[in-house]
Every structure is written in C-alpha cells, then in structure tokens.
C-alpha cells in the first residue's frame, strides 16, 4: 500500500513519503518521520465538567491525561492518530484488581469533517476558551475497568435526545450521517465491525473489538490509533463523511475519571474510590487528507475537476448494479472492484474513454465468473491523474 503524510496546510511540499505504513503495534519508530501536528503545555489538565460561567475550569493534578504532543497521518483507507502524555495513557482503576470502582479513560480525536463551524458541536475545553466549534464526528477509544473497552465512532449532530432516538438510530442503520448543527450532549456512538455492520454502543458497555485499533507504548506515555475512514459512514448524498481529498480540523483530547490520579491522592481518597474527572485538549489543527493520485502528478493541485464517479445504483444490490462516471476530457482509465481486504475482485472497465457520461454494469461476479459473497465492496476509478473510490454492498 502506498503511504502519504500531510501537514497542516495544502501543498505538495508537505508530502513526506515514508517507507512503511504506521503499524498499530506499540512501537513508535514508525511515527518518527511524521511531523508534530501540535504540542500542548504540560500540567494543564482541568476539571471536565466544572465551568464557572465565562471562566476557566478548575485545575486537576492528573498526569495520565496530560497531553503534550499530537501527530496525525493517513493512507488510502485509514486515519492514524498519535498522542504523547506525561503519565500513562489508558490507565484506569479496576474493581477486579481490588479498587473500589471501575474507572474510565478516553483517547479522543474530534473532527470537523467539513471545515464548517455551523455543522457539528462546540468543544468547551483546552486552551482555546470559550469555544472551539464545528466538530462533527469522533474517533476514540474507551478504556474501562483496567483495560480496552471499545474503539468507536461518534456523531454529535443532534439537538435533542428525541432526534437521536428517531433519526439518529435510523441513519446509523442506513449507514449515513447528516452534517448538521449539534450539541455535546446528544450523539450516536457505534463500533463498526470488519463486515461493515455497526453496533450501537454506550460507555462502559461490553468489550467489542471493531475496526478501530489502538496500541500503547510499554511505558504508557505514547499511543497510536487507526480508524478506517469508511467507519465514519457516508452522507445522504453518498459521499464519504471522511475521505481522501478532504480538509478537516482535528482536535485531540485525553479524558478520564481519575480514581488513580494525583488529584485523588492529594485529596486523600482511598485508591480507586472516587472519580476526579480531568481532561486535556490540544489546540485544533487543520489537516488535508491528500489524495495520493492527485499528489504524484506534477502541478496536480491546479488540475481541473475532470472526473466524476457516482454512487452505484441500485445499492445494496443483487445480482447486478450500474456504475456511472463522467469525464470532461479523454482519459485512459481502469474501473476495478475490490473486496474489504483490498483484493482485486475484477476489472469492469479498462482503456481509453471519451468525454461524457459512461455507464458500466457489474454482474456481481469475480474475474473467474463466480458470484461474490454478500458484503462490502469498493469500486475504484483510476486515471493517470485521479483516483476515486466508493463503497457498495452486495446483499444476497
Ligand atoms: Ca507503531
Ligand atoms: Ca497538556
Ligand atoms: Ca463541521
Ligand atoms: Ca491543553
């Protein structure tokens, strides 16, 4: 797989082609070539909930959530996040280890996917009081009761619990997210499984290993997360919510219940007995999920939009579906179907195509003529300068 890194601004100069992709393995050599996205002061952890009106929240002595450095990267399919903390990332009290209660710890990347402060919710944390606005979705990991609990996605674009329970739940079943104004309090939270199904989850739920993975360094100070972009689902128009070519704004936070914190010790609490919530957020940064194919070509950032690839119809489908694309100039291209593991299933179009709209039918069979299994597939339209990928679902 090819591999790209992008800094905080647009442009070709920020691409550093690393030799190896990030591995979620608890080893951090793979992050050395990735530029620091943002640094954060040490010892600036604050009370998660207590906001005197217009004032700064209360200080907390809590090194485990004291964020000091953030990095961010991507490849064709995934977003990768890195955080460094003064203390131990993911440490929680555990009732199975004799603590009085089970603690919680959150490793959070909050994303404004449309770079628009009207959609999404405000974050009232960090060094940028009073508000940083516009966050639509999260990719995050919850640690609970001494260990990993879930790596989940969150959509914060609801204005009432009623809206969550009706539209939100239905949208999740349909695999879509609407970009809309939201609040911190109302959200859907889900784990995506490798077969592309989603499970609605809530905090402290059962341990579910979905497609988001995390690894913490042996000393606990560093952690790396991988979140496949397709797990953020699609807009009602069939566009990926998070995808190649988009510019997003990212905010990194650590937050935890703090039964084992220095603050709890300072207050004389019995170890693991009481919550002393604390969180730390770094300044948000803008990040372009550079489309690799537009980057390798010369002067590509100035290229006109020459190709459009539409959502297949019908979708989900059985047994066949139509894929439409439009060219504004003659193009040499391939249209290839991949399975979720990235294996080529079949090539359904190849050669030189004239300007205009083209329709290609796929009969749901691989290159050997065998009917493919139900599930998620990708179709990729590739030319010398562009590459577009969309998802589709075969449902027998
Ligand atoms: Ca690694
Ligand atoms: Ca900090
Ligand atoms: Ca937004
Ligand atoms: Ca901070």
Short mmCIF file of C-alpha atoms and ligand atoms in Angstrom, two decimals:
data_model
loop_
_atom_site.label_atom_id
_atom_site.label_comp_id
_atom_site.label_asym_id
_atom_site.label_seq_id
_atom_site.Cartn_x
_atom_site.Cartn_y
_atom_site.Cartn_z
CA UNK A 1 0.00 0.00 0.00
CA UNK A 2 1.20 3.48 -0.79
CA UNK A 3 1.63 5.85 2.08
CA UNK A 4 1.36 9.60 2.48
CA UNK A 5 1.71 12.10 5.24
CA UNK A 6 0.28 15.54 5.12
CA UNK A 7 0.93 18.55 7.28
CA UNK A 8 -1.33 21.35 8.36
CA UNK A 9 -1.50 23.16 5.07
CA UNK A 10 -2.29 22.30 1.48
CA UNK A 11 0.50 21.75 -0.94
CA UNK A 12 2.91 19.35 -2.44
CA UNK A 13 5.80 20.30 -0.23
CA UNK A 14 4.26 18.73 2.84
CA UNK A 15 4.21 15.25 1.48
CA UNK A 16 6.75 13.01 3.01
CA UNK A 17 6.63 9.55 1.57
CA UNK A 18 7.53 7.20 4.36
CA UNK A 19 8.80 3.75 3.53
CA UNK A 20 6.42 1.87 5.76
CA UNK A 21 2.87 2.45 6.89
CA UNK A 22 2.02 3.00 10.51
CA UNK A 23 1.59 -0.25 12.36
CA UNK A 24 -0.59 -0.33 15.47
CA UNK A 25 1.88 -2.34 17.47
CA UNK A 26 3.06 -0.26 20.42
CA UNK A 27 6.32 0.54 18.67
CA UNK A 28 6.71 4.19 17.69
CA UNK A 29 9.63 4.22 15.26
CA UNK A 30 7.01 4.44 12.51
CA UNK A 31 5.93 7.87 13.79
CA UNK A 32 9.38 9.42 13.73
CA UNK A 33 9.00 10.72 10.18
CA UNK A 34 5.58 12.21 10.91
CA UNK A 35 5.71 15.91 11.76
CA UNK A 36 4.28 17.07 15.08
CA UNK A 37 0.80 18.47 14.42
CA UNK A 38 0.52 20.33 17.70
CA UNK A 39 2.21 20.45 21.10
CA UNK A 40 0.42 21.12 24.36
CA UNK A 41 1.73 22.55 27.62
CA UNK A 42 2.47 20.16 30.49
CA UNK A 43 0.39 20.22 33.67
CA UNK A 44 -2.68 21.99 32.24
CA UNK A 45 -5.29 19.31 32.98
CA UNK A 46 -8.64 20.70 34.04
CA UNK A 47 -11.93 19.62 35.54
CA UNK A 48 -14.00 18.07 32.76
CA UNK A 49 -17.38 19.37 33.82
CA UNK A 50 -16.94 22.39 36.06
CA UNK A 51 -17.23 25.58 34.05
CA UNK A 52 -17.78 28.70 36.03
CA UNK A 53 -19.76 30.86 33.59
CA UNK A 54 -17.29 32.57 31.29
CA UNK A 55 -14.37 31.36 33.37
CA UNK A 56 -11.65 28.79 33.20
CA UNK A 57 -12.43 25.32 34.52
CA UNK A 58 -10.72 24.12 37.67
CA UNK A 59 -7.21 22.73 37.58
CA UNK A 60 -6.67 18.99 38.14
CA UNK A 61 -3.41 17.27 39.05
CA UNK A 62 -3.69 14.32 36.68
CA UNK A 63 -0.66 13.35 34.60
CA UNK A 64 -2.29 10.37 32.87
CA UNK A 65 -4.44 12.71 30.79
CA UNK A 66 -1.84 15.45 30.48
CA UNK A 67 -1.46 15.60 26.70
CA UNK A 68 1.84 17.01 25.44
CA UNK A 69 2.15 16.08 21.75
CA UNK A 70 -0.13 15.12 18.85
CA UNK A 71 0.60 13.69 15.40
CA UNK A 72 -1.76 12.74 12.61
CA UNK A 73 -1.38 10.75 9.39
CA UNK A 74 -3.35 8.83 6.81
CA UNK A 75 -3.13 6.36 3.97
CA UNK A 76 -5.69 5.38 1.32
CA UNK A 77 -8.10 3.93 3.83
CA UNK A 78 -7.24 4.99 7.35
CA UNK A 79 -6.68 7.91 9.65
CA UNK A 80 -3.90 7.47 12.18
CA UNK A 81 -3.51 9.47 15.37
CA UNK A 82 -0.70 9.67 17.90
CA UNK A 83 -0.67 11.23 21.33
CA UNK A 84 2.01 11.55 23.94
CA UNK A 85 1.12 12.15 27.61
CA UNK A 86 3.08 12.91 30.75
CA UNK A 87 1.53 9.92 32.53
CA UNK A 88 0.13 6.56 31.50
CA UNK A 89 -2.40 6.52 28.65
CA UNK A 90 -5.38 4.26 29.24
CA UNK A 91 -4.76 3.62 32.93
CA UNK A 92 -7.97 3.03 34.86
CA UNK A 93 -8.88 1.70 38.26
CA UNK A 94 -10.24 -1.83 38.17
CA UNK A 95 -12.63 -3.46 40.56
CA UNK A 96 -11.18 -6.80 39.55
CA UNK A 97 -7.82 -5.57 40.83
CA UNK A 98 -9.27 -4.65 44.18
CA UNK A 99 -10.02 -0.99 43.55
CA UNK A 100 -13.31 0.27 44.87
CA UNK A 101 -14.72 1.00 41.43
CA UNK A 102 -14.08 0.69 37.73
CA UNK A 103 -12.56 3.76 36.10
CA UNK A 104 -12.87 5.18 32.57
CA UNK A 105 -10.33 6.71 30.19
CA UNK A 106 -10.96 8.23 26.74
CA UNK A 107 -8.45 8.71 23.92
CA UNK A 108 -10.26 11.08 21.58
CA UNK A 109 -9.80 12.63 18.15
CA UNK A 110 -12.65 15.03 17.43
CA UNK A 111 -13.06 16.03 13.80
CA UNK A 112 -14.72 18.89 11.96
CA UNK A 113 -15.11 16.98 8.71
CA UNK A 114 -16.46 19.81 6.55
CA UNK A 115 -14.26 22.56 7.99
CA UNK A 116 -17.52 24.35 8.80
CA UNK A 117 -18.35 25.63 12.26
CA UNK A 118 -22.10 25.68 11.57
CA UNK A 119 -22.28 21.89 11.46
CA UNK A 120 -21.24 19.87 14.49
CA UNK A 121 -20.89 20.76 18.15
CA UNK A 122 -18.74 23.05 20.27
CA UNK A 123 -15.92 21.79 22.46
CA UNK A 124 -15.55 23.79 25.63
CA UNK A 125 -12.14 22.61 26.65
CA UNK A 126 -8.48 23.16 26.18
CA UNK A 127 -6.57 26.34 25.90
CA UNK A 128 -8.97 27.96 23.48
CA UNK A 129 -11.79 29.23 25.63
CA UNK A 130 -14.59 29.76 25.41
CA UNK A 131 -15.43 27.59 22.44
CA UNK A 132 -13.99 25.74 19.53
CA UNK A 133 -16.87 24.92 17.23
CA UNK A 134 -17.91 22.75 14.35
CA UNK A 135 -16.93 19.21 15.37
CA UNK A 136 -18.98 16.58 13.58
CA UNK A 137 -17.55 13.19 14.45
CA UNK A 138 -15.12 11.50 16.81
CA UNK A 139 -12.84 8.52 16.52
CA UNK A 140 -11.97 7.39 20.01
CA UNK A 141 -11.09 4.56 22.33
CA UNK A 142 -12.61 3.90 25.73
CA UNK A 143 -10.61 2.07 28.36
CA UNK A 144 -12.72 0.77 31.22
CA UNK A 145 -12.10 -1.25 34.35
CA UNK A 146 -8.38 -1.72 33.73
CA UNK A 147 -8.41 -2.48 30.02
CA UNK A 148 -9.55 -1.76 26.47
CA UNK A 149 -13.31 -1.47 26.07
CA UNK A 150 -14.22 -0.20 22.59
CA UNK A 151 -12.79 1.77 19.73
CA UNK A 152 -15.83 3.63 18.47
CA UNK A 153 -17.08 6.39 16.20
CA UNK A 154 -19.38 9.17 17.40
CA UNK A 155 -21.69 11.55 15.57
CA UNK A 156 -22.58 14.66 17.55
CA UNK A 157 -25.07 16.31 15.20
CA UNK A 158 -28.32 16.22 17.11
CA UNK A 159 -30.21 18.85 19.03
CA UNK A 160 -32.34 16.56 21.21
CA UNK A 161 -32.46 13.02 22.55
CA UNK A 162 -35.65 12.54 20.55
CA UNK A 163 -33.72 13.32 17.38
CA UNK A 164 -31.06 10.78 18.35
CA UNK A 165 -33.61 8.07 19.13
CA UNK A 166 -35.50 8.52 15.89
CA UNK A 167 -33.47 9.97 13.03
CA UNK A 168 -30.07 9.16 14.53
CA UNK A 169 -30.69 5.48 15.07
CA UNK A 170 -32.32 5.07 11.66
CA UNK A 171 -29.49 6.91 9.91
CA UNK A 172 -26.98 4.64 11.58
CA UNK A 173 -28.88 1.59 10.30
CA UNK A 174 -28.79 3.16 6.84
CA UNK A 175 -25.06 3.83 7.18
CA UNK A 176 -25.40 7.59 6.82
CA UNK A 177 -24.52 10.73 8.75
CA UNK A 178 -26.15 14.10 8.24
CA UNK A 179 -23.90 17.09 8.71
CA UNK A 180 -25.99 19.40 10.87
CA UNK A 181 -25.76 21.61 13.94
CA UNK A 182 -25.36 19.61 17.15
CA UNK A 183 -24.56 19.77 20.82
CA UNK A 184 -22.13 17.95 23.08
CA UNK A 185 -24.99 16.16 24.88
CA UNK A 186 -26.72 14.33 22.03
CA UNK A 187 -24.92 11.80 19.88
CA UNK A 188 -24.86 8.33 18.39
CA UNK A 189 -21.90 6.11 19.26
CA UNK A 190 -21.07 2.94 17.38
CA UNK A 191 -18.50 0.25 16.77
CA UNK A 192 -18.01 -0.77 13.14
CA UNK A 193 -17.13 -4.40 12.55
CA UNK A 194 -14.94 -5.64 9.68
CA UNK A 195 -18.03 -6.84 7.77
CA UNK A 196 -19.19 -3.18 7.79
CA UNK A 197 -22.06 -3.77 10.21
CA UNK A 198 -22.39 -1.32 13.07
CA UNK A 199 -23.22 -1.91 16.72
CA UNK A 200 -24.67 0.91 18.75
CA UNK A 201 -22.64 1.19 21.96
CA UNK A 202 -22.66 3.27 25.10
CA UNK A 203 -19.93 3.95 27.62
CA UNK A 204 -18.90 1.09 29.90
CA UNK A 205 -20.50 -1.40 27.57
CA UNK A 206 -19.18 -4.85 26.77
CA UNK A 207 -15.73 -5.15 25.23
CA UNK A 208 -16.14 -5.02 21.45
CA UNK A 209 -13.18 -5.04 19.08
CA UNK A 210 -14.27 -3.27 15.94
CA UNK A 211 -12.14 -1.82 13.16
CA UNK A 212 -10.59 0.92 15.33
CA UNK A 213 -7.41 -0.33 16.95
CA UNK A 214 -5.00 1.21 19.46
CA UNK A 215 -1.65 0.33 20.96
CA UNK A 216 0.11 1.95 23.92
CA UNK A 217 3.87 2.04 24.39
CA UNK A 218 5.39 -0.14 27.14
CA UNK A 219 5.98 2.95 29.31
CA UNK A 220 2.42 4.15 28.71
CA UNK A 221 3.40 7.63 27.51
CA UNK A 222 2.58 7.14 23.83
CA UNK A 223 -0.37 5.63 21.99
CA UNK A 224 -1.27 5.15 18.32
CA UNK A 225 -4.74 4.66 16.90
CA UNK A 226 -6.01 3.56 13.49
CA UNK A 227 -9.53 4.39 12.34
CA UNK A 228 -10.61 3.26 8.86
CA UNK A 229 -12.26 6.23 7.14
CA UNK A 230 -15.22 4.19 5.89
CA UNK A 231 -16.25 3.61 9.52
CA UNK A 232 -17.37 7.26 9.61
CA UNK A 233 -20.10 6.22 7.12
CA UNK A 234 -21.49 8.39 4.32
CA UNK A 235 -23.59 11.49 3.87
CA UNK A 236 -27.14 11.05 2.50
CA UNK A 237 -25.69 12.08 -0.88
CA UNK A 238 -23.38 9.05 -0.81
CA UNK A 239 -20.17 10.99 -0.18
CA UNK A 240 -17.76 9.61 2.39
CA UNK A 241 -18.03 11.67 5.58
CA UNK A 242 -14.27 11.43 5.90
CA UNK A 243 -12.34 10.69 2.75
CA UNK A 244 -9.39 11.38 0.54
CA UNK A 245 -9.12 14.95 -0.67
CA UNK A 246 -10.96 16.50 2.25
CA UNK A 247 -9.58 19.15 4.56
CA UNK A 248 -10.60 18.54 8.15
CA UNK A 249 -9.99 20.20 11.51
CA UNK A 250 -8.78 17.87 14.23
CA UNK A 251 -8.82 18.28 17.99
CA UNK A 252 -7.09 15.76 20.27
CA UNK A 253 -8.16 15.14 23.87
CA UNK A 254 -7.44 12.83 26.75
CA UNK A 255 -10.10 12.50 29.41
CA UNK A 256 -10.61 10.12 32.34
CA UNK A 257 -12.42 9.54 35.60
CA UNK A 258 -9.28 9.84 37.65
CA UNK A 259 -9.67 7.42 40.56
CA UNK A 260 -5.90 6.84 40.41
CA UNK A 261 -4.94 10.46 39.68
CA UNK A 262 -2.54 12.63 41.67
CA UNK A 263 -5.59 14.78 42.37
CA UNK A 264 -7.32 11.86 44.11
CA UNK A 265 -4.15 11.10 46.10
CA UNK A 266 -3.85 14.78 47.05
CA UNK A 267 -7.39 14.69 48.38
CA UNK A 268 -6.66 11.59 50.43
CA UNK A 269 -9.07 9.31 48.64
CA UNK A 270 -8.70 5.58 49.09
CA UNK A 271 -7.05 4.35 45.86
CA UNK A 272 -9.66 3.80 43.20
CA UNK A 273 -12.57 5.00 45.29
CA UNK A 274 -13.74 8.30 43.80
CA UNK A 275 -13.94 9.97 40.43
CA UNK A 276 -11.93 13.14 39.88
CA UNK A 277 -12.63 13.70 36.19
CA UNK A 278 -9.98 15.53 34.29
CA UNK A 279 -9.34 16.29 30.64
CA UNK A 280 -6.79 17.96 28.46
CA UNK A 281 -7.25 19.15 24.91
CA UNK A 282 -4.68 20.45 22.46
CA UNK A 283 -5.29 23.29 20.03
CA UNK A 284 -7.12 22.11 16.92
CA UNK A 285 -5.19 21.83 13.67
CA UNK A 286 -6.23 21.75 10.03
CA UNK A 287 -5.28 18.61 8.11
CA UNK A 288 -5.64 17.74 4.44
CA UNK A 289 -6.26 14.07 3.69
CA UNK A 290 -4.31 14.34 0.49
CA UNK A 291 -5.49 12.23 -2.37
CA UNK A 292 -2.34 10.32 -3.32
CA UNK A 293 -3.05 10.20 -7.05
CA UNK A 294 -3.52 13.94 -7.32
CA UNK A 295 -0.28 14.45 -5.46
CA UNK A 296 2.07 12.38 -7.52
CA UNK A 297 1.22 14.22 -10.70
CA UNK A 298 3.01 17.45 -11.46
CA UNK A 299 1.14 20.63 -10.71
CA UNK A 300 -1.78 18.50 -9.69
CA UNK A 301 -3.23 20.87 -7.15
CA UNK A 302 -4.17 23.10 -10.08
CA UNK A 303 -5.81 20.35 -12.11
CA UNK A 304 -9.40 20.97 -13.07
CA UNK A 305 -12.03 18.56 -11.84
CA UNK A 306 -12.11 16.21 -14.81
CA UNK A 307 -13.86 13.16 -13.42
CA UNK A 308 -16.99 12.40 -11.53
CA UNK A 309 -17.77 8.95 -10.12
CA UNK A 310 -21.35 8.41 -8.99
CA UNK A 311 -22.75 6.09 -6.36
CA UNK A 312 -23.72 2.78 -7.94
CA UNK A 313 -27.41 2.05 -8.41
CA UNK A 314 -29.10 0.10 -7.01
CA UNK A 315 -27.18 -0.20 -3.77
CA UNK A 316 -27.27 -2.55 -1.93
CA UNK A 317 -27.81 -4.81 -4.89
CA UNK A 318 -28.41 -8.34 -6.09
CA UNK A 319 -27.47 -9.56 -8.57
CA UNK A 320 -26.21 -6.58 -10.61
CA UNK A 321 -25.64 -2.85 -10.35
CA UNK A 322 -24.83 0.14 -12.54
CA UNK A 323 -21.81 2.40 -12.04
CA UNK A 324 -21.76 5.78 -13.79
CA UNK A 325 -18.83 8.12 -14.28
CA UNK A 326 -18.33 11.30 -16.24
CA UNK A 327 -15.23 12.63 -17.96
CA UNK A 328 -14.58 16.15 -19.20
CA UNK A 329 -11.66 15.10 -21.38
CA UNK A 330 -10.42 11.83 -22.93
CA UNK A 331 -8.92 9.57 -20.28
CA UNK A 332 -7.09 6.27 -20.06
CA UNK A 333 -8.74 4.56 -17.10
CA UNK A 334 -9.49 1.42 -15.15
CA UNK A 335 -12.54 0.66 -13.02
CA UNK A 336 -11.72 -2.08 -10.54
CA UNK A 337 -13.78 -3.82 -7.85
CA UNK A 338 -12.04 -4.64 -4.55
CA UNK A 339 -13.20 -6.63 -1.55
CA UNK A 340 -12.86 -5.34 2.02
CA UNK A 341 -9.44 -6.95 2.35
CA UNK A 342 -8.23 -4.87 -0.63
CA UNK A 343 -8.04 -7.84 -3.02
CA UNK A 344 -8.94 -7.23 -6.64
CA UNK A 345 -12.24 -8.96 -7.43
CA UNK A 346 -12.49 -7.99 -11.07
CA UNK A 347 -11.82 -5.20 -13.55
CA UNK A 348 -15.02 -3.97 -15.19
CA UNK A 349 -13.66 -1.19 -17.40
CA UNK A 350 -10.25 -0.56 -18.93
CA UNK A 351 -8.95 1.57 -21.78
CA UNK A 352 -9.33 4.99 -23.34
CA UNK A 353 -12.71 6.66 -22.74
CA UNK A 354 -14.16 9.71 -24.44
CA UNK A 355 -15.57 12.77 -22.67
CA UNK A 356 -19.13 12.44 -21.36
CA UNK A 357 -21.16 10.11 -19.19
CA UNK A 358 -20.37 6.40 -19.18
CA UNK A 359 -22.31 3.56 -17.63
CA UNK A 360 -20.79 0.23 -16.65
CA UNK A 361 -22.75 -2.72 -15.34
CA UNK A 362 -21.31 -5.13 -12.79
CA UNK A 363 -22.96 -8.53 -12.56
CA UNK A 364 -21.69 -9.26 -9.05
CA UNK A 365 -19.20 -11.85 -10.30
CA UNK A 366 -15.43 -12.04 -9.90
CA UNK A 367 -12.92 -12.36 -12.74
CA UNK A 368 -13.47 -16.15 -12.73
CA UNK A 369 -17.21 -15.72 -13.19
CA UNK A 370 -18.06 -16.76 -9.64
CA UNK A 371 -20.79 -14.93 -7.78
CA UNK A 372 -19.22 -12.91 -4.94
CA UNK A 373 -20.31 -13.23 -1.31
CA UNK A 374 -22.60 -10.71 0.35
CA UNK A 375 -20.81 -7.80 1.95
CA UNK A 376 -18.98 -4.56 1.38
CA UNK A 377 -17.03 -3.93 -1.81
CA UNK A 378 -15.18 -0.95 -3.22
CA UNK A 379 -15.05 0.31 -6.78
CA UNK A 380 -12.12 2.41 -7.82
CA UNK A 381 -11.91 4.59 -10.91
CA UNK A 382 -8.28 5.34 -11.66
CA UNK A 383 -6.72 7.50 -14.32
CA UNK A 384 -3.20 8.84 -14.74
CA UNK A 385 -4.03 11.78 -12.53
CA UNK A 386 -7.03 10.87 -10.42
CA UNK A 387 -8.35 8.13 -8.25
CA UNK A 388 -11.88 7.89 -6.89
CA UNK A 389 -13.15 5.17 -4.59
CA UNK A 390 -16.68 4.39 -3.49
CA UNK A 391 -18.34 1.67 -1.49
CA UNK A 392 -21.12 -0.66 -2.44
CA UNK A 393 -22.91 -3.54 -0.82
CA UNK A 394 -23.80 -6.91 -2.28
CA UNK A 395 -26.84 -8.33 -0.49
CA UNK A 396 -27.91 -11.84 -1.49
CA1 LIG B 1 3.63 1.64 15.51
CA1 LIG B 2 -1.11 19.22 28.46
CA1 LIG B 3 -18.46 20.92 10.95
CA1 LIG B 4 -4.13 21.51 26.86
#
